Structure formats: structure tokens, C-alpha cells
DNA sequence: CAGAATGATACCCGCATGGTATCATTAACC
DNA sequence: GGTTAATGATACCATGCGGGTATCATTCTG
């Protein structure tokens, strides 16, 4: 089981790079070597971050990306939500509709507790912490 | 992201069923309806639990499975380890060999902390709790 | 207008997950 | 001893998805 996937991992590195760079904009070309991933792939990730409002983008020559908020306002949890969907550990293997046990299911209850504590932990990690 | 997969889910239900049944052995045929899964599939799971020493098995007519330990000695963590491998949240996306940053990587550090706390939580949930 | 950058999308591929089928083995019961 | 009911072992299949590439459109600078 992986807590984070590659998208999140690369995003975290790209953002820490940007946070340290302290330039108005950083292009994918400038980041890709440090981050260790191909250009097109990193672009796709950055585009998602852009749509989510975590970075803003400047098109055209001399353009690139820049953080839209302070590094201590971007959490690992946010990246996970944007790049791999909301964290739902306690997904019932059956659809909720089908499963009659859903409300009473003890296992699901236990896992829900674990999930909420885990969420608090990933929400506490910010880009600033990583940079 | 799923914390547990179907195997673990079904195993948990089958074991709680067995814990409540309080019979010398329980056959797959007796469990499959309650657990809500096809016979062959449940058998495969039970066989893994058997290899892992969590249940013991009695072959032949009138046979079946029984818990090898007390329900409060079987944890969710054990089931996860047996049925979906050890929990390693902080798997580096690169191989450890390749990745120079590995030792220093702050993200990996943070995740390692989260992982150890999560492990403690799943180790605290036992079949007895579910039954 | 040319070139450098992102935006949007479509496609591809390998593999883990989830599930089925088949045959072998063992034990109970008549 | 033969039949039947159970597990043991294994091989097979299928589908989704994570991870990655390719392509074209758009926008800005100079
Ligand atoms: S089985 Fe659906 S919630 Fe427990
Ligand atoms: S990138 Fe390999 S450990 Fe951080």
C-alpha cells in the first residue's frame, strides 16, 4: 500500500524547488532535472496543481509557474486530494447501497477512526516543512 | 487509496463469524453466505490464513477451519501483512539504490512517522473487537 | 512572425487486483 | 471399500488503473 503516488511525490518536490527558487516564475524545463522526471509528465502534474489553484501559471516566452500561496499554506493533504482523490480508507467493498451492514459495521467504524487521525497528520505537513 | 483490500475484508468477516460460531470447525460452505462471497474465493483466502497459522484446518468430511488463537490475539495488522504484504507507506518511488536523496529526504521522514503511528492503530484492532 | 512556454486531450502499456476452474488429497460414513 | 464432503495447490483469466508518451492548440515576448 502506498500513502502517496508518484504524482504527489513529484509535486512535492517541484513545489519545494519553487519555494526555494524565489523567482517570479519557474518553468518546467528548469525543474525537470532536479525533480527527476520527464518534462511532459511534470507538465501534466503542474496543470492539475494550476486548476486546483495551488500554483498560478504564466504562458508564453519567459513564463512558467509560481506558488499561489505561501509554502506553509500548502499541505500534503491538499496535494493528495488534488492528485489522487480524497482519502477514503473505509470504502466499503460493496456499494453503500447494497451493503446492509454498512451502518453497523464495526470494522468500518474502526477504520474511520484511523482515517481521521491519518488525515490530521497529512494535513500537518506543509511544503515549508519540506523546504 | 484503500487501507484494506477485499481479501482482508472478507477474512475479517470470516474470522468474526468463526469467533461467534463457537463450533469445533466451520466449513467454507457454512460461511460463504454470511460473508457474502463465492466459495472458491473464500477458500483461497482461508488457505492463506492457514499457511500463516492464524487458523487451523481439518480436511475431509465434516472438516473445516477453526481459529488457531484467541480472537483477541489476531490483529488487523496481521491480516494485512498476510493478505496484502507488509505496510510500507514510505516506499521511495525510485529504488533505494538509485535515489541519492533517500537518507536526507524530508518527505520520506515525515511519512515514516505517520506510518509507524498507523501501524500501531491497526495492530490495536483485534477480531474480538469486531465480534 | 518566430520561438518559448503552458493548456487540453487522446492514447498506450504493464501489472496488480479480483475472481474462476481444475485436479489432488484427506477423512467420515455407509 | 466406495462415495461424498471437505481442504490443498495451482493455473488461468480479465479488467482497471497507475504511470507515462504524443500531439496539437493557445498565449505571450521580442
Ligand atoms: S461491509 Fe459494507 S460497511 Fe462493513
Ligand atoms: S526521493 Fe527517494 S527517498 Fe525521497
XYZ file of C-alpha atoms in Angstrom, chain A residues 7-105:
99
model
C 2.168 12.443 -8.869
C 2.119 13.621 -5.282
C 5.751 12.813 -4.809
C 6.837 14.757 -7.863
C 4.514 17.594 -6.991
C 6.011 17.854 -3.543
C 9.493 18.038 -4.979
C 8.534 20.542 -7.643
C 6.876 22.771 -5.072
C 9.801 22.657 -2.686
C 12.017 23.539 -5.629
C 9.819 26.514 -6.400
C 9.684 27.549 -2.792
C 13.445 27.628 -2.587
C 13.945 29.206 -6.012
C 12.411 32.518 -5.027
C 11.937 33.611 -8.599
C 8.810 35.143 -10.114
C 8.208 32.058 -12.259
C 9.847 28.690 -12.751
C 9.444 26.763 -15.986
C 9.090 23.039 -16.267
C 12.348 22.916 -18.176
C 14.117 24.422 -15.185
C 12.587 21.958 -12.744
C 12.645 18.654 -14.548
C 16.229 17.721 -13.858
C 16.073 18.446 -10.143
C 12.746 16.727 -9.774
C 13.927 13.765 -11.798
C 11.052 13.276 -14.178
C 10.341 13.858 -17.842
C 9.089 17.223 -18.960
C 5.676 16.220 -20.351
C 4.811 14.268 -17.237
C 5.729 17.072 -14.908
C 3.690 19.464 -17.005
C 0.623 17.326 -16.574
C 1.064 17.435 -12.828
C 1.631 21.175 -12.777
C -1.516 21.678 -14.809
C -3.534 19.885 -12.190
C -1.989 21.995 -9.480
C -2.877 25.037 -11.513
C -6.508 24.017 -11.890
C -6.616 23.456 -8.163
C -5.322 26.945 -7.530
C -2.159 25.845 -5.782
C 0.098 27.488 -8.335
C -0.544 30.115 -10.896
C 0.726 29.876 -14.429
C 2.188 32.339 -16.879
C 2.036 31.339 -20.503
C 4.320 32.410 -23.267
C 8.020 33.039 -23.519
C 9.685 33.533 -20.167
C 6.632 32.140 -18.460
C 6.261 29.263 -16.042
C 4.689 28.508 -12.698
C 4.770 30.121 -9.299
C 3.255 29.245 -5.960
C -0.090 30.896 -5.444
C 0.155 30.787 -1.653
C 2.838 30.700 0.977
C 4.587 27.358 1.282
C 3.257 26.891 4.793
C -0.279 27.112 3.437
C 0.105 24.147 1.098
C -0.310 20.828 2.851
C 0.415 17.278 1.859
C -3.248 16.548 2.307
C -4.178 19.089 -0.323
C -1.769 17.590 -2.812
C -3.176 14.151 -2.177
C -6.721 15.331 -2.665
C -5.899 17.077 -5.903
C -3.689 14.403 -7.413
C -5.096 11.146 -6.140
C -8.570 11.998 -4.969
C -9.935 12.277 -1.451
C -8.581 9.837 1.092
C -11.239 7.316 1.875
C -9.726 4.381 3.671
C -13.054 2.988 4.727
C -14.536 2.463 1.316
C -16.927 -0.412 1.696
C -16.051 -3.165 -0.739
C -19.684 -3.292 -1.717
C -21.501 -0.213 -2.756
C -23.126 1.572 0.140
C -26.465 0.897 -1.462
C -26.040 -2.817 -1.473
C -24.412 -3.283 1.873
C -26.954 -3.668 4.643
C -24.297 -3.930 7.290
C -22.895 -0.534 6.457
C -24.223 1.416 9.406
C -23.434 -1.223 11.952
C -20.154 -2.463 10.515
